[in-house]
PDB file of N, CA and C in Angstrom:
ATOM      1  N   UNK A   1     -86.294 152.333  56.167  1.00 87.00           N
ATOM      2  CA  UNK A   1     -85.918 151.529  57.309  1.00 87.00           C
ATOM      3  C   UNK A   1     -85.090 152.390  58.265  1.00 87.00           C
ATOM      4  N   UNK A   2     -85.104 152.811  59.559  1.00 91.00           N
ATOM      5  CA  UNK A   2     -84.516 153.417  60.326  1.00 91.00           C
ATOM      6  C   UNK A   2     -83.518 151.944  61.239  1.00 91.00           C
ATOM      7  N   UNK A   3     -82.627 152.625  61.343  1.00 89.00           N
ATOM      8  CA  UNK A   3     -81.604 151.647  62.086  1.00 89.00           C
ATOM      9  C   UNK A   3     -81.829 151.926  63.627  1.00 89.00           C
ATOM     10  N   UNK A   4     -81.680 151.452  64.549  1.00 91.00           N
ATOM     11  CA  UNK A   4     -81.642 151.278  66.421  1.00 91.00           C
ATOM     12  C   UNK A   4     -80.771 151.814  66.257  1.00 91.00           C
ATOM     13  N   UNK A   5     -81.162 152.672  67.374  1.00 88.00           N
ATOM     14  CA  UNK A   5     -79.860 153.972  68.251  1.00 88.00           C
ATOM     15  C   UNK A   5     -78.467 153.187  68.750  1.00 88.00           C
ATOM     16  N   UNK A   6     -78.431 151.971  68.676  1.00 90.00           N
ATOM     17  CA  UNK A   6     -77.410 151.330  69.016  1.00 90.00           C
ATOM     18  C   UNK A   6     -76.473 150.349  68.128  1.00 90.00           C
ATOM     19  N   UNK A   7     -76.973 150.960  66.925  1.00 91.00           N
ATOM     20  CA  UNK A   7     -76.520 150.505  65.688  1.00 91.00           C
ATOM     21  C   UNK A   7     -74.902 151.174  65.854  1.00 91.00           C
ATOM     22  N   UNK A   8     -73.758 149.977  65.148  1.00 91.00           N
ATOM     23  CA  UNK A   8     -72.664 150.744  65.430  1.00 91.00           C
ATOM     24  C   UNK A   8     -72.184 150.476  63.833  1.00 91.00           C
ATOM     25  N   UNK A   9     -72.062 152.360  63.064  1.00 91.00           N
ATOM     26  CA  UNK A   9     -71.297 152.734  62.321  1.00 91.00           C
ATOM     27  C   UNK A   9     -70.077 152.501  62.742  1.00 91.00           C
ATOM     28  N   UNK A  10     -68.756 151.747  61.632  1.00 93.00           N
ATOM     29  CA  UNK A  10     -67.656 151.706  61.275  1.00 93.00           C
ATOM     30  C   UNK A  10     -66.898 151.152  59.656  1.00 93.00           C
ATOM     31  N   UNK A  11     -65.572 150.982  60.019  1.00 91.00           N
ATOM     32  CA  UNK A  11     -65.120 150.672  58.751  1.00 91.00           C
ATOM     33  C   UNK A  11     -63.980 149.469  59.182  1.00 91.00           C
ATOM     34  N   UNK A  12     -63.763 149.178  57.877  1.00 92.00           N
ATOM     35  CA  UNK A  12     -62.836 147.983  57.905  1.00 92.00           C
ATOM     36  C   UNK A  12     -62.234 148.068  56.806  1.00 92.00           C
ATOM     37  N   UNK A  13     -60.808 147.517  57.214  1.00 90.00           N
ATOM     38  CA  UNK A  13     -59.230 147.797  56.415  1.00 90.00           C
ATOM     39  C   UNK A  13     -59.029 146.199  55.756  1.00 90.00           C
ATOM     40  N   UNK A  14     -58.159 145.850  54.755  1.00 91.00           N
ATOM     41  CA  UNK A  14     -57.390 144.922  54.223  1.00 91.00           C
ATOM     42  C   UNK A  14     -55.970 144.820  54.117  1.00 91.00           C
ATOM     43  N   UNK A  15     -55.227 144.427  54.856  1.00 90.00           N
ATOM     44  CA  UNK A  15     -53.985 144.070  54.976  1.00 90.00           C
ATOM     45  C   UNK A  15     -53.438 144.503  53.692  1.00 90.00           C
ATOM     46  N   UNK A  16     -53.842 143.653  52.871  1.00 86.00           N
ATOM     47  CA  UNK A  16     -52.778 143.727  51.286  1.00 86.00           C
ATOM     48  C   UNK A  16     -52.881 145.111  50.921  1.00 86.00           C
ATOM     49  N   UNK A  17     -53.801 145.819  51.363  1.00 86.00           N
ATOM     50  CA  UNK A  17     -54.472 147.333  50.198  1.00 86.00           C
ATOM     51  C   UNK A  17     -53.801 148.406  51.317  1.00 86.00           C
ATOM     52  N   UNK A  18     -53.891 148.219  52.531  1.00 90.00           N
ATOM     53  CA  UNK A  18     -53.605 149.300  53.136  1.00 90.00           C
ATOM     54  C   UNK A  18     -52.166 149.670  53.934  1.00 90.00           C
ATOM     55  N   UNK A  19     -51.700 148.376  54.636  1.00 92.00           N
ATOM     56  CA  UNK A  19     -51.214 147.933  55.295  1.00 92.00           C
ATOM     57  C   UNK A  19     -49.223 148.615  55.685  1.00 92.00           C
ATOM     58  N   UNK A  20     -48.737 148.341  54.970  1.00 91.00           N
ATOM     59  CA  UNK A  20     -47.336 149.005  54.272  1.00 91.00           C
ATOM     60  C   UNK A  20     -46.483 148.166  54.947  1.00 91.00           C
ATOM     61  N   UNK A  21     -44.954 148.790  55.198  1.00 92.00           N
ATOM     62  CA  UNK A  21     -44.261 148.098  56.054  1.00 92.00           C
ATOM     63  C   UNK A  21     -43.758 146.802  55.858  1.00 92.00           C
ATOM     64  N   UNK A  22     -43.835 146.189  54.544  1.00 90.00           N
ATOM     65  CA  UNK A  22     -43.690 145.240  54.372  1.00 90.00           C
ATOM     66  C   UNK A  22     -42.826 144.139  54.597  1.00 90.00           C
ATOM     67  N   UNK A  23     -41.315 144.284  55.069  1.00 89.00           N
ATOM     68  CA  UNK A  23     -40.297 143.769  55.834  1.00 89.00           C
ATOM     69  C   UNK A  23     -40.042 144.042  57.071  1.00 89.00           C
ATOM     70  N   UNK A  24     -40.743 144.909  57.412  1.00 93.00           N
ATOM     71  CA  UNK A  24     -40.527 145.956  59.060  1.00 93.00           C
ATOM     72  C   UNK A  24     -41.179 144.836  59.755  1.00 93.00           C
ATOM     73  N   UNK A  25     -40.476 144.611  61.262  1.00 92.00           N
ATOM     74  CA  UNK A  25     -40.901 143.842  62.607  1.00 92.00           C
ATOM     75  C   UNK A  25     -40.890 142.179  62.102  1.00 92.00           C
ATOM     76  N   UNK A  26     -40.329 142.396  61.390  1.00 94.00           N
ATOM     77  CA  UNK A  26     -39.368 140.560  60.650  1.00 94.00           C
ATOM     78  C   UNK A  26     -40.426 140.149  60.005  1.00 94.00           C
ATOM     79  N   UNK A  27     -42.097 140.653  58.896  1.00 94.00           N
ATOM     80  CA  UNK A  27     -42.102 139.829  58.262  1.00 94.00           C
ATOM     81  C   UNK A  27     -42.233 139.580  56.803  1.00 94.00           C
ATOM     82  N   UNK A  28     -42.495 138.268  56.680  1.00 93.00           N
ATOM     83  CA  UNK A  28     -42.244 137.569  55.463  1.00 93.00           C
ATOM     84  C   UNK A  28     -43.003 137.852  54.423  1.00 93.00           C
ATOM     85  N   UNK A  29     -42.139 137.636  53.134  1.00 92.00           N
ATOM     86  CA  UNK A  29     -43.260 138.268  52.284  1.00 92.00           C
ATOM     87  C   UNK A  29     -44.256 136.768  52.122  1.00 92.00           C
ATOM     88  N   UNK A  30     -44.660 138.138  51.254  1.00 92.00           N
ATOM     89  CA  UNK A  30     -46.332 137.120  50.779  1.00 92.00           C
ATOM     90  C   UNK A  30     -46.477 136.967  49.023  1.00 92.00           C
ATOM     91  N   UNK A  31     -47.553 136.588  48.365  1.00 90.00           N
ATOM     92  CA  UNK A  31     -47.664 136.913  47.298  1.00 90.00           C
ATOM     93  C   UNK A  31     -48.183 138.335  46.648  1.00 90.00           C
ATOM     94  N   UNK A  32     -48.452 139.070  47.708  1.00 89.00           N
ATOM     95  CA  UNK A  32     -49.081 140.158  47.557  1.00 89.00           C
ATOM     96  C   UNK A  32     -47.724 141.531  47.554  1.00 89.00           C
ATOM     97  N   UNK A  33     -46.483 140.783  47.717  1.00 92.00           N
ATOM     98  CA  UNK A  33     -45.255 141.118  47.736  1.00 92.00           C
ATOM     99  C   UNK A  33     -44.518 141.422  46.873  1.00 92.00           C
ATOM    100  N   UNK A  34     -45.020 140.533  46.021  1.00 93.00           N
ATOM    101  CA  UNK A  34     -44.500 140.041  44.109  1.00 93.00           C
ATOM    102  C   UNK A  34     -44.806 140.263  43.594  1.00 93.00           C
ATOM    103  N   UNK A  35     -45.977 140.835  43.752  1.00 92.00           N
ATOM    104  CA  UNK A  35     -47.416 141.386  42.872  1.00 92.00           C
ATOM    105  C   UNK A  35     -47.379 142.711  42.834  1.00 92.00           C
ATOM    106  N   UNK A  36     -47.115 142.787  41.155  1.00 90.00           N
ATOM    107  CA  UNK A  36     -47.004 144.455  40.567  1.00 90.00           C
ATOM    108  C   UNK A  36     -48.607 144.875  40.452  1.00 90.00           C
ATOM    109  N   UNK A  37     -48.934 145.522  40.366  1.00 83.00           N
ATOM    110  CA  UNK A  37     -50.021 146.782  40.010  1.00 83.00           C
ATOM    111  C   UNK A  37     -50.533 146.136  38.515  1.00 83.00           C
ATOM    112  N   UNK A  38     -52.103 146.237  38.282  1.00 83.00           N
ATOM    113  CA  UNK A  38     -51.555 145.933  37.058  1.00 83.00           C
ATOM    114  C   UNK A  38     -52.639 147.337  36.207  1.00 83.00           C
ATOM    115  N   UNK A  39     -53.048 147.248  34.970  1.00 83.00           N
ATOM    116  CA  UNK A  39     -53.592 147.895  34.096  1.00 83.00           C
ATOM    117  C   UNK A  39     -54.444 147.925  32.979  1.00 83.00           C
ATOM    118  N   UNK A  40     -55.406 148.540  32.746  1.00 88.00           N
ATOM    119  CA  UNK A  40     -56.431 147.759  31.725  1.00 88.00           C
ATOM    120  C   UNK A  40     -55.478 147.346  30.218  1.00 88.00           C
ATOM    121  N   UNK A  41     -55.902 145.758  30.403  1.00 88.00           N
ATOM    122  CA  UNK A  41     -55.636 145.353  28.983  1.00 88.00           C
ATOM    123  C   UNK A  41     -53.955 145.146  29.175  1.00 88.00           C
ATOM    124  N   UNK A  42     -53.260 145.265  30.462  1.00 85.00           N
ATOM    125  CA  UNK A  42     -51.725 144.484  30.974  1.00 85.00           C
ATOM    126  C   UNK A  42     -52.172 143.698  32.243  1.00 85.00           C
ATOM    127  N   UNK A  43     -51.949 141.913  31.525  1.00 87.00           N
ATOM    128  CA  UNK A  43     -51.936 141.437  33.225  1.00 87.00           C
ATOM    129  C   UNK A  43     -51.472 142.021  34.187  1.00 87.00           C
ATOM    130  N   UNK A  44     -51.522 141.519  35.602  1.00 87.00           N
ATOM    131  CA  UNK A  44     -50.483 141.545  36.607  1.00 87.00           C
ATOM    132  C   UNK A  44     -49.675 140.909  36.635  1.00 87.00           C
ATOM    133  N   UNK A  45     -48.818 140.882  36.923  1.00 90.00           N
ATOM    134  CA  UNK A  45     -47.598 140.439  36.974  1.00 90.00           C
ATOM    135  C   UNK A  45     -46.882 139.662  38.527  1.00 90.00           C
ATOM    136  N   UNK A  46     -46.921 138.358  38.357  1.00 93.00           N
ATOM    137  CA  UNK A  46     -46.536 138.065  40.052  1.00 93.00           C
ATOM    138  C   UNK A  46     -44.872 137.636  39.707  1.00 93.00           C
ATOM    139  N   UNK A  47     -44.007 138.091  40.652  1.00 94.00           N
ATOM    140  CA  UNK A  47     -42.599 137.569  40.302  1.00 94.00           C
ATOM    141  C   UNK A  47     -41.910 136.515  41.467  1.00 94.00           C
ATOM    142  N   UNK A  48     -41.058 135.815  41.242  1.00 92.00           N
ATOM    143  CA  UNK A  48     -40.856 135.108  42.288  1.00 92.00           C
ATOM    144  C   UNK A  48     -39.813 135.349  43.336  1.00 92.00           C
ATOM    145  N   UNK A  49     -39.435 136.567  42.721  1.00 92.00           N
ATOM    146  CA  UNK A  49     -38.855 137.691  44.574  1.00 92.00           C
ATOM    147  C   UNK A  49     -39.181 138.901  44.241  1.00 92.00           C
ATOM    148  N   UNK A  50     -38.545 139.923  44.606  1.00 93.00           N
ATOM    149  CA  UNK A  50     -38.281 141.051  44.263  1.00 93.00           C
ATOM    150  C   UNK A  50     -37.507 141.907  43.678  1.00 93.00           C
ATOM    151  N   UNK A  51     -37.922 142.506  42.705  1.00 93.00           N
ATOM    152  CA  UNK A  51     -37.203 143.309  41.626  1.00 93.00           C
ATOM    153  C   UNK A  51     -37.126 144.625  41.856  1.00 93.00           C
ATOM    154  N   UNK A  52     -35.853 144.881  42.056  1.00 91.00           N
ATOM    155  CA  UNK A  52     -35.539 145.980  42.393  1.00 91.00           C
ATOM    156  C   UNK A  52     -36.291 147.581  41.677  1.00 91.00           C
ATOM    157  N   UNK A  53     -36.291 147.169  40.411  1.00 90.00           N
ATOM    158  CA  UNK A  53     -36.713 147.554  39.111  1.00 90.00           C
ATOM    159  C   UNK A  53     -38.254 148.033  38.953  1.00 90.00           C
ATOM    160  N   UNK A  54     -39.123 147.041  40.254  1.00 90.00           N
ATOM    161  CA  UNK A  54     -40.904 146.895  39.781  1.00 90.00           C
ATOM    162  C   UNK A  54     -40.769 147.522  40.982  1.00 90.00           C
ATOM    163  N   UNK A  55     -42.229 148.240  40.671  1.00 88.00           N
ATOM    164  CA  UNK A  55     -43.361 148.787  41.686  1.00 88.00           C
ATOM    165  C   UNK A  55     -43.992 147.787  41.804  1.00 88.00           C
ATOM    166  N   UNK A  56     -44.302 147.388  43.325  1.00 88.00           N
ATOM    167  CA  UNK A  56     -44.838 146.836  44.279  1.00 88.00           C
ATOM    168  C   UNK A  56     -46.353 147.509  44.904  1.00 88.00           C
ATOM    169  N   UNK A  57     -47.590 147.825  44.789  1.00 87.00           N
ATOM    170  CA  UNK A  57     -48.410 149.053  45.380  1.00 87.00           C
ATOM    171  C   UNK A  57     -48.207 148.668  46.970  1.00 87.00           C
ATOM    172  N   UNK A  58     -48.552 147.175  47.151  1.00 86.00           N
ATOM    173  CA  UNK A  58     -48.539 146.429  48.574  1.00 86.00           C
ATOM    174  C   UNK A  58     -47.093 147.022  49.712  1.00 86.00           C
ATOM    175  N   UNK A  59     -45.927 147.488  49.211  1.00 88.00           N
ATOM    176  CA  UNK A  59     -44.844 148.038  49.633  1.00 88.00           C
ATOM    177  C   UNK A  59     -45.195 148.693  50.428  1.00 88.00           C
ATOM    178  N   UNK A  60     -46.274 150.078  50.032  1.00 87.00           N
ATOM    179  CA  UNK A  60     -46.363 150.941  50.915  1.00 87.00           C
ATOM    180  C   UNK A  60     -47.882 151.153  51.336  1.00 87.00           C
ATOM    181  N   UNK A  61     -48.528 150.633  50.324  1.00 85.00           N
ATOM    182  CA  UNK A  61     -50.191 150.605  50.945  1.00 85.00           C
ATOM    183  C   UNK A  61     -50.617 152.534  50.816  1.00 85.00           C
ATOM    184  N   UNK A  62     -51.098 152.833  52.326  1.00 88.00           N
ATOM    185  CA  UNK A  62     -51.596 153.598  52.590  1.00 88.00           C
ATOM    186  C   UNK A  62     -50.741 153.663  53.902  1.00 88.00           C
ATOM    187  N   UNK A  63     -49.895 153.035  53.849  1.00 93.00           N
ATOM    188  CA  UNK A  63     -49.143 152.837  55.137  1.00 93.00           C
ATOM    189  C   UNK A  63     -49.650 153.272  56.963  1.00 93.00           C
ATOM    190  N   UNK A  64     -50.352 152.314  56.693  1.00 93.00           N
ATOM    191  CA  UNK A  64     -51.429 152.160  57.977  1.00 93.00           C
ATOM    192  C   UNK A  64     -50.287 151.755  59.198  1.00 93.00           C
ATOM    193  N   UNK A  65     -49.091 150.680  58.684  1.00 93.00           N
ATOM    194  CA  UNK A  65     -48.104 150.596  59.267  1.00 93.00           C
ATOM    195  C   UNK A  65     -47.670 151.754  60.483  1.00 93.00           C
ATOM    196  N   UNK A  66     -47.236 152.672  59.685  1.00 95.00           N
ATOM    197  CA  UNK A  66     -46.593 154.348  59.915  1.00 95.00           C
ATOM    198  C   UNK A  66     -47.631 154.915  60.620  1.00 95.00           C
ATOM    199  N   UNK A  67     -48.615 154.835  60.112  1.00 94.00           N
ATOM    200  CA  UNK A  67     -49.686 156.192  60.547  1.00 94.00           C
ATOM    201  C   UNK A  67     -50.780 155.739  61.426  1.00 94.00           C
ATOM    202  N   UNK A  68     -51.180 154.771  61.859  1.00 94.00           N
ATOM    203  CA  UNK A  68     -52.061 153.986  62.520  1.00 94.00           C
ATOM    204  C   UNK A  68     -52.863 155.137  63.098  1.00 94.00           C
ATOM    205  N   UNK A  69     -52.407 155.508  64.102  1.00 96.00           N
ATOM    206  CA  UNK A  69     -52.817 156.548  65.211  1.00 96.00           C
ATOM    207  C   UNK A  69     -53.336 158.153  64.322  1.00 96.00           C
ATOM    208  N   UNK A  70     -52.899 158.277  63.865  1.00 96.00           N
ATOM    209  CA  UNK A  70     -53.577 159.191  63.039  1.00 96.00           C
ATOM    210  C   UNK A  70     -54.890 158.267  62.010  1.00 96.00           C
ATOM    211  N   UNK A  71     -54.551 157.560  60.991  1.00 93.00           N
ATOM    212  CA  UNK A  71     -55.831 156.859  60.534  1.00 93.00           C
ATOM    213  C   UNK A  71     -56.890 156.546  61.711  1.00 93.00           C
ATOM    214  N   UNK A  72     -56.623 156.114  62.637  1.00 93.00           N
ATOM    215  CA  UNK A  72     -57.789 155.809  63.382  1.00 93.00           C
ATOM    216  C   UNK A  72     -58.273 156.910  64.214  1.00 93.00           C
ATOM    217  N   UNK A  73     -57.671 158.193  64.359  1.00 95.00           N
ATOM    218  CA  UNK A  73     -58.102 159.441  64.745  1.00 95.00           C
ATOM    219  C   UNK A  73     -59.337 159.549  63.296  1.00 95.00           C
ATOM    220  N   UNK A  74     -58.430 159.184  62.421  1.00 94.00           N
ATOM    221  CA  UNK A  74     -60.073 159.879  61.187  1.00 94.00           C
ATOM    222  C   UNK A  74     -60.984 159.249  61.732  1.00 94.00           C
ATOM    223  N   UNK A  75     -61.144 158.008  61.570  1.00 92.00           N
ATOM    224  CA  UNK A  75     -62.241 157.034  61.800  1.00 92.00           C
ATOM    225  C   UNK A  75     -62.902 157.792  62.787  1.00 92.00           C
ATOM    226  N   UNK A  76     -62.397 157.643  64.214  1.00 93.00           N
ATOM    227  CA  UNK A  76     -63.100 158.546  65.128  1.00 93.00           C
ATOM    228  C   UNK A  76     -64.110 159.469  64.524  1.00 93.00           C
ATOM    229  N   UNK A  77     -62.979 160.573  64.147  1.00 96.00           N
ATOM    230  CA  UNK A  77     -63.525 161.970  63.621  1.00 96.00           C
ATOM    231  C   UNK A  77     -64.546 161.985  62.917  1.00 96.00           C
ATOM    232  N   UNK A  78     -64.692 160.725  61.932  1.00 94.00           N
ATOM    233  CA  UNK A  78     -66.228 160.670  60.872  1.00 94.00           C
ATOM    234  C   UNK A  78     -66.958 160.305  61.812  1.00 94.00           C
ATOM    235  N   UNK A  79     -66.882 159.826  63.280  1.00 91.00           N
ATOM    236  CA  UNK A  79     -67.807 159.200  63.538  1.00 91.00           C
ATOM    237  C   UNK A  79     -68.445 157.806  64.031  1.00 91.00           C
ATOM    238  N   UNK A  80     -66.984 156.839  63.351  1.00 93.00           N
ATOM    239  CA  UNK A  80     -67.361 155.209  63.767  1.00 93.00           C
ATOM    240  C   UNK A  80     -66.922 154.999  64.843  1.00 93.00           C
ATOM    241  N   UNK A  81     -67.926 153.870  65.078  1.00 91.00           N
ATOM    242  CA  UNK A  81     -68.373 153.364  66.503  1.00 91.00           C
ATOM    243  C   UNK A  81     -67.031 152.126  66.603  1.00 91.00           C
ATOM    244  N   UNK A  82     -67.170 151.228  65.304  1.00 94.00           N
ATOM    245  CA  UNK A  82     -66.133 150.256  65.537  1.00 94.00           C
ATOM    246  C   UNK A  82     -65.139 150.238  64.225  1.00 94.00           C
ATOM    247  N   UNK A  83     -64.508 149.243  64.381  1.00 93.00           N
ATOM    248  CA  UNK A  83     -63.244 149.054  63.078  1.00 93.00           C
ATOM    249  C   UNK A  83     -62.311 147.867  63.077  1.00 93.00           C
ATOM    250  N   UNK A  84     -62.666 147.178  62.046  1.00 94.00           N
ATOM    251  CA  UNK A  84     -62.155 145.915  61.990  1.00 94.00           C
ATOM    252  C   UNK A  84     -60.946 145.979  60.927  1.00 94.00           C
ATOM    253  N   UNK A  85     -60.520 145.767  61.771  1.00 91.00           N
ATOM    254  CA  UNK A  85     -58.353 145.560  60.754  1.00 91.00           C
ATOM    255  C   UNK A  85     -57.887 144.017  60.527  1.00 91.00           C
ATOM    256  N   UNK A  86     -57.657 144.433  59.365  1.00 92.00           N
ATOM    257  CA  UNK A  86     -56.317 142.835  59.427  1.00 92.00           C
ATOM    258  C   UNK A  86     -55.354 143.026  59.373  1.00 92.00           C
ATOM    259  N   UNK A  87     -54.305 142.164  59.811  1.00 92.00           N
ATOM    260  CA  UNK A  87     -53.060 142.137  59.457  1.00 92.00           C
ATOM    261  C   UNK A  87     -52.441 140.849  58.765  1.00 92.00           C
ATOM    262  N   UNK A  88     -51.587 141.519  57.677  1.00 93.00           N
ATOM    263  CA  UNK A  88     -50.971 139.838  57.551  1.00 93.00           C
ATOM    264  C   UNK A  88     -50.186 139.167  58.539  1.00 93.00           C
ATOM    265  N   UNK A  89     -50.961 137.784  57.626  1.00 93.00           N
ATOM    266  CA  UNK A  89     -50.803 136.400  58.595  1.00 93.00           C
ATOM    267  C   UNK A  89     -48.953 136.585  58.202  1.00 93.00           C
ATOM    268  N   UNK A  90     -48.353 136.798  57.302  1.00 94.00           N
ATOM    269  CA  UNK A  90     -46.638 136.745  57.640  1.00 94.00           C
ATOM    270  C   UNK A  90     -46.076 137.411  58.667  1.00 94.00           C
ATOM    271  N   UNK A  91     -46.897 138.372  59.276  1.00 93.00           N
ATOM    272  CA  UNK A  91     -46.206 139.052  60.246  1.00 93.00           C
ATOM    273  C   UNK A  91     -46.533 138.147  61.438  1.00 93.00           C
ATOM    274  N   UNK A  92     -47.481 137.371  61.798  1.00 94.00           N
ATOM    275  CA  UNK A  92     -47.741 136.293  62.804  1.00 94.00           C
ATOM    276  C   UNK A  92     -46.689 134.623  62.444  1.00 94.00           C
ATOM    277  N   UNK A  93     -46.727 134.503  60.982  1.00 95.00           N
ATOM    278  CA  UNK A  93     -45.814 133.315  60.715  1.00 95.00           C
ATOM    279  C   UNK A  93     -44.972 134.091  59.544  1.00 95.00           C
ATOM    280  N   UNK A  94     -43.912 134.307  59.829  1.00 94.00           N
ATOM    281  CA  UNK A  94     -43.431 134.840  58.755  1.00 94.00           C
ATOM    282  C   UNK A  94     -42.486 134.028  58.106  1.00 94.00           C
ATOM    283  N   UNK A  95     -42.111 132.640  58.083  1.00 91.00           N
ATOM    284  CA  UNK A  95     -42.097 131.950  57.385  1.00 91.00           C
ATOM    285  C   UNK A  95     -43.239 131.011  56.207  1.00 91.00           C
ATOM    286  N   UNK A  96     -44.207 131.046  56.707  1.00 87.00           N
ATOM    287  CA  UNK A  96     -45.306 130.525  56.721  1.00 87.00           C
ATOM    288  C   UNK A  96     -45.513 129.373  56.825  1.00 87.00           C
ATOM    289  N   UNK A  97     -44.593 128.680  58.064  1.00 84.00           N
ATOM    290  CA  UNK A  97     -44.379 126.835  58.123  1.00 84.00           C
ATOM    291  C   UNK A  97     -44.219 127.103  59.918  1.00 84.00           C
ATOM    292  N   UNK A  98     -44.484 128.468  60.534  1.00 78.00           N
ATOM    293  CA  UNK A  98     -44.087 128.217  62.157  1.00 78.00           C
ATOM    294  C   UNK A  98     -45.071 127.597  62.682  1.00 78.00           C
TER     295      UNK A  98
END
């Protein structure tokens, strides 16, 4: 199957996986906040704040936060045409009742 010359190669991000920054620009956590890492054959672990103590992976992501402008220079650089991002919804309601 050949694709149309106007086919547009890109990629797309997930808030929880990439994102970082997690208190930065006021917002709220999430459950993805509480949520340790987990391991074959150890649940995950969700807590009901934060423990000073646990790794968080969601904390820092890939910190798309920080680096935006450079990550989306790669994208360019491979090549994509478009790129669909999310952000968390706490940083839009960061209570989650506004």
């Amino acid at each position: 199957m050949k694709l149309r010359d106007n086919f547009l190669w890109g990629g797309a991000t997930a808030a929880n996986q990439y994102e970082g920054g997690y208190l930065e620009s006021g917002k709220g956590l999430t459950i993805n906040d509480v949520e340790m890492g987990s391991e074959h054959e150890k649940p995950r672990e969700i807590h009901e704040s934060i423990h000073s103590e646990s790794y968080y992976p969601s904390h820092e992501g890939t910190d798309f936060y920080h680096r935006y402008k450079e990550d989306i220079a790669l994208f360019a650089e491979m090549g994509f045409k478009s790129f669909r991002l999310s952000i968390s919804w706490a940083r839009i309601f960061p209570n989650g009742d506004d």
